[in-house]
XYZ file of C-alpha atoms in Angstrom:
287
model
C 66.864 198.329 -13.870
C 64.467 201.486 -13.252
C 67.474 203.641 -13.962
C 67.846 201.996 -17.211
C 63.986 202.421 -17.500
C 64.588 206.321 -16.775
C 67.455 206.470 -19.028
C 65.648 205.655 -21.837
C 62.976 207.529 -21.147
C 65.138 210.539 -21.259
C 66.488 209.904 -24.228
C 63.343 209.460 -25.928
C 61.565 212.671 -24.614
C 64.575 214.543 -25.520
C 64.479 213.369 -28.897
C 60.616 213.979 -29.002
C 61.197 217.861 -27.521
C 63.802 219.068 -29.610
C 62.563 217.214 -33.137
C 61.437 221.022 -34.193
C 64.023 222.927 -32.945
C 67.158 224.299 -34.410
C 70.046 221.804 -34.105
C 68.124 218.879 -34.371
C 70.354 217.072 -36.364
C 72.944 217.258 -34.080
C 70.921 216.925 -31.188
C 69.472 213.384 -32.513
C 73.116 212.331 -33.471
C 74.007 212.916 -29.825
C 71.259 211.732 -27.738
C 70.615 208.449 -30.365
C 73.567 206.619 -31.258
C 71.511 204.123 -33.574
C 70.229 206.569 -35.791
C 73.345 206.104 -37.994
C 72.879 202.672 -38.504
C 69.403 203.039 -39.387
C 69.945 205.799 -41.820
C 72.753 203.277 -43.327
C 70.675 200.850 -43.683
C 68.081 202.671 -46.070
C 70.752 203.735 -47.729
C 71.884 200.477 -48.506
C 68.221 199.525 -49.251
C 67.747 202.052 -51.489
C 71.064 201.120 -53.546
C 69.860 197.521 -53.505
C 66.276 198.367 -55.013
C 68.054 200.398 -57.708
C 70.564 197.873 -58.740
C 67.908 195.584 -58.413
C 65.364 197.678 -61.266
C 68.571 197.935 -63.465
C 69.452 194.271 -63.346
C 65.361 193.711 -64.271
C 65.662 195.889 -66.821
C 68.545 194.812 -68.442
C 67.189 191.489 -68.358
C 63.778 192.359 -70.047
C 65.456 194.749 -72.927
C 68.936 193.115 -72.924
C 67.851 189.892 -75.194
C 66.412 192.543 -77.928
C 69.411 194.673 -78.158
C 71.393 193.144 -80.904
C 68.357 192.887 -83.545
C 68.223 196.549 -83.344
C 71.290 197.035 -85.552
C 69.609 194.008 -87.697
C 66.335 195.310 -87.975
C 67.845 198.737 -89.188
C 70.173 197.479 -91.664
C 67.225 195.224 -93.184
C 65.413 198.589 -93.637
C 68.492 200.428 -95.224
C 69.471 197.819 -97.670
C 65.907 196.161 -98.125
C 68.134 192.636 -98.016
C 66.777 189.871 -95.574
C 68.832 187.202 -97.061
C 71.653 187.341 -94.269
C 69.438 186.977 -91.444
C 67.593 183.654 -90.807
C 64.046 183.631 -89.902
C 64.421 180.507 -88.294
C 66.330 182.325 -85.416
C 62.647 184.216 -84.671
C 60.939 180.675 -84.708
C 63.273 179.498 -82.303
C 62.722 182.352 -80.190
C 59.289 182.355 -80.266
C 58.795 178.647 -79.372
C 61.219 178.959 -76.420
C 59.785 182.083 -74.757
C 55.878 180.651 -75.539
C 57.012 177.726 -73.498
C 58.540 179.749 -70.961
C 55.467 182.270 -70.373
C 53.800 178.237 -69.902
C 56.029 177.019 -67.750
C 55.559 179.689 -65.272
C 51.897 178.288 -64.544
C 53.304 175.493 -63.202
C 56.450 176.692 -61.731
C 57.001 180.525 -60.599
C 60.018 182.082 -61.677
C 60.982 186.274 -61.713
C 58.334 188.671 -63.389
C 61.289 189.934 -65.101
C 62.035 186.674 -66.991
C 58.452 186.779 -67.819
C 58.426 190.158 -69.205
C 61.667 189.456 -71.389
C 59.397 186.935 -72.887
C 56.897 188.905 -73.840
C 59.216 191.533 -75.147
C 61.238 189.031 -77.023
C 57.967 187.480 -78.777
C 57.532 191.010 -79.793
C 60.295 191.687 -80.868
C 60.544 188.333 -83.279
C 57.189 189.113 -84.709
C 58.118 192.584 -85.824
C 61.469 191.106 -87.316
C 59.582 188.249 -89.292
C 57.090 191.152 -90.476
C 60.085 193.139 -92.067
C 61.642 189.834 -93.211
C 58.626 188.991 -94.822
C 57.668 192.112 -96.367
C 61.242 192.528 -97.737
C 61.605 188.959 -99.154
C 58.332 189.338 -101.268
C 59.173 192.698 -102.665
C 62.341 191.258 -104.115
C 61.158 187.878 -104.848
C 60.686 186.921 -108.543
C 58.482 184.140 -108.176
C 54.793 184.977 -107.939
C 53.770 181.920 -106.672
C 52.484 182.577 -102.788
C 52.944 180.231 -100.340
C 50.605 180.123 -97.144
C 50.893 178.287 -93.545
C 47.397 176.606 -94.724
C 48.773 174.612 -97.743
C 50.674 172.673 -95.136
C 53.403 171.779 -97.111
C 56.623 170.767 -95.482
C 58.969 172.035 -98.039
C 58.071 175.647 -97.643
C 57.530 175.725 -94.078
C 58.556 179.061 -92.303
C 59.108 180.269 -95.581
C 55.665 182.026 -96.582
C 54.564 184.934 -98.550
C 52.455 186.619 -95.670
C 53.359 187.731 -92.330
C 49.620 186.689 -91.552
C 50.605 183.076 -91.940
C 53.378 183.305 -89.517
C 50.896 184.716 -87.168
C 48.480 181.795 -87.425
C 51.320 179.087 -87.207
C 52.273 180.992 -83.838
C 48.435 181.252 -82.762
C 48.269 177.631 -83.573
C 51.392 176.271 -81.670
C 50.517 178.493 -78.823
C 46.790 177.316 -78.558
C 48.309 173.389 -78.849
C 50.637 173.728 -76.299
C 48.517 175.867 -73.689
C 45.730 173.336 -73.943
C 48.360 170.461 -73.555
C 49.814 172.348 -70.419
C 46.450 172.694 -68.981
C 45.746 168.921 -68.941
C 49.236 167.847 -67.455
C 49.214 171.182 -65.340
C 49.436 168.531 -62.088
C 52.166 166.729 -63.348
C 55.336 167.702 -61.934
C 57.533 165.951 -64.608
C 55.962 167.279 -67.385
C 56.405 170.819 -65.913
C 59.991 170.355 -65.419
C 60.397 168.930 -68.774
C 58.480 171.828 -70.055
C 60.827 174.292 -68.614
C 63.780 172.494 -69.526
C 62.544 172.414 -73.204
C 61.937 176.263 -72.973
C 65.439 177.214 -71.794
C 67.360 174.627 -73.670
C 65.896 175.806 -76.984
C 67.166 179.082 -76.380
C 70.278 177.850 -75.445
C 71.389 176.093 -78.733
C 70.903 179.132 -80.462
C 74.913 179.273 -80.711
C 75.208 175.802 -81.945
C 74.814 176.585 -85.583
C 77.553 179.126 -85.736
C 80.041 176.701 -83.903
C 79.145 173.954 -86.539
C 79.534 176.408 -89.257
C 82.677 177.480 -87.836
C 84.021 174.203 -87.577
C 82.949 173.046 -91.000
C 84.411 176.268 -93.081
C 87.594 175.841 -90.763
C 87.240 179.705 -90.488
C 85.314 182.453 -88.535
C 85.617 184.672 -91.301
C 82.414 186.947 -91.690
C 81.403 186.358 -88.598
C 81.564 189.559 -85.788
C 83.602 189.050 -83.216
C 81.664 191.882 -81.282
C 78.385 190.037 -81.448
C 80.092 187.050 -80.130
C 81.752 189.093 -76.968
C 77.996 190.708 -76.924
C 76.440 187.208 -76.443
C 79.167 186.298 -73.687
C 78.760 189.187 -71.528
C 74.910 189.027 -71.941
C 74.827 185.012 -71.329
C 77.125 185.637 -67.846
C 75.048 188.422 -66.618
C 71.842 186.653 -67.254
C 73.104 183.446 -65.906
C 74.310 185.161 -62.399
C 70.717 186.835 -62.538
C 69.259 183.716 -62.492
C 71.378 182.194 -59.600
C 70.804 185.214 -57.681
C 67.488 185.651 -57.829
C 66.786 181.654 -57.495
C 65.459 181.184 -60.569
C 64.257 177.122 -61.521
C 67.304 175.033 -62.063
C 66.620 174.869 -65.550
C 67.350 178.756 -66.140
C 70.859 178.755 -64.785
C 71.642 175.365 -66.263
C 71.211 176.136 -69.598
C 72.438 179.794 -68.930
C 75.935 178.214 -68.081
C 75.292 175.958 -71.459
C 74.600 179.266 -73.601
C 78.016 180.663 -71.798
C 80.063 177.585 -72.396
C 78.834 177.790 -76.265
C 80.133 181.206 -76.763
C 83.211 180.432 -75.154
C 83.522 177.495 -77.579
C 82.928 180.104 -80.182
C 85.434 182.514 -79.019
C 88.413 179.900 -79.164
C 87.285 178.997 -82.627
C 88.287 182.836 -83.469
C 91.425 182.470 -81.274
C 92.512 179.273 -83.078
C 91.557 179.614 -86.693
C 92.952 183.159 -86.270
C 96.517 181.878 -85.152
C 96.098 178.384 -87.367
C 94.779 179.187 -90.512
C 92.848 176.353 -91.993
C 92.376 177.281 -95.468
C 93.441 180.210 -97.422
C 91.333 183.620 -96.699
C 88.166 184.003 -99.011
C 86.377 187.013 -99.300
C 83.112 184.918 -99.372
C 80.688 186.040 -96.403
C 79.654 183.007 -94.847
C 75.732 182.989 -93.649
C 75.516 183.889 -90.388
C 73.892 181.476 -87.831
C 70.837 182.040 -85.933
C 72.122 183.901 -82.761
C 74.632 185.958 -84.528
C 71.676 188.142 -85.723
């Protein structure tokens, strides 16, 4: 036993004395065989942190990437008819609810920033689409949020009306959340509604393809981008142990994407009607 302690102290002082001498690395390697393991663990830690940061950045900004070319296309053509502003409505509602859900159930900070970035992106898209539509609109009648006309809901003439609607929804939802925050059932339902709303974005395209018996006019590259993005996002949810609602709806999104890709294969292999040159209206998620 005493021999062991002398052995330990000998190597400790050997490490200390030679630390400032030439050949230090060689002597450390010789006298401290566990140093290699420590260095290797540190390298693994750095790599793990780097991968985590990259994954978090992909989660935060990956969702808005498909809207960048759409934004540039609208600005270039001054035509917003191909983009449905209901996409913005769905994503605004989904991400506002997700932020409120975090007050009752903690989840990764990256997902919170994702919601904030997406809300800002949708407001930017709304501002562009509104200005382009008003500039090209023949009718001089202006419609506003305060008219409370359901027939013209979400087709208002000024961007400020959309802001008023979003603000009103946020305040009402926040107040209800504040009152029912202690209810586990309410919190879990809120989280489910947040991610389920976003998960349903691909359904209109799926139904549109089924009705038209064709996928003509739909960007296959976009569908592949959805599939890869939704797969990555679902894997991120599972690895970071996000609330159950997140990865269940993530899996639902992946299944919808795969179903759309199946339609692409089926309708191209077995055409249901003569090819048409008419471009179909793209769905919410397509844009």
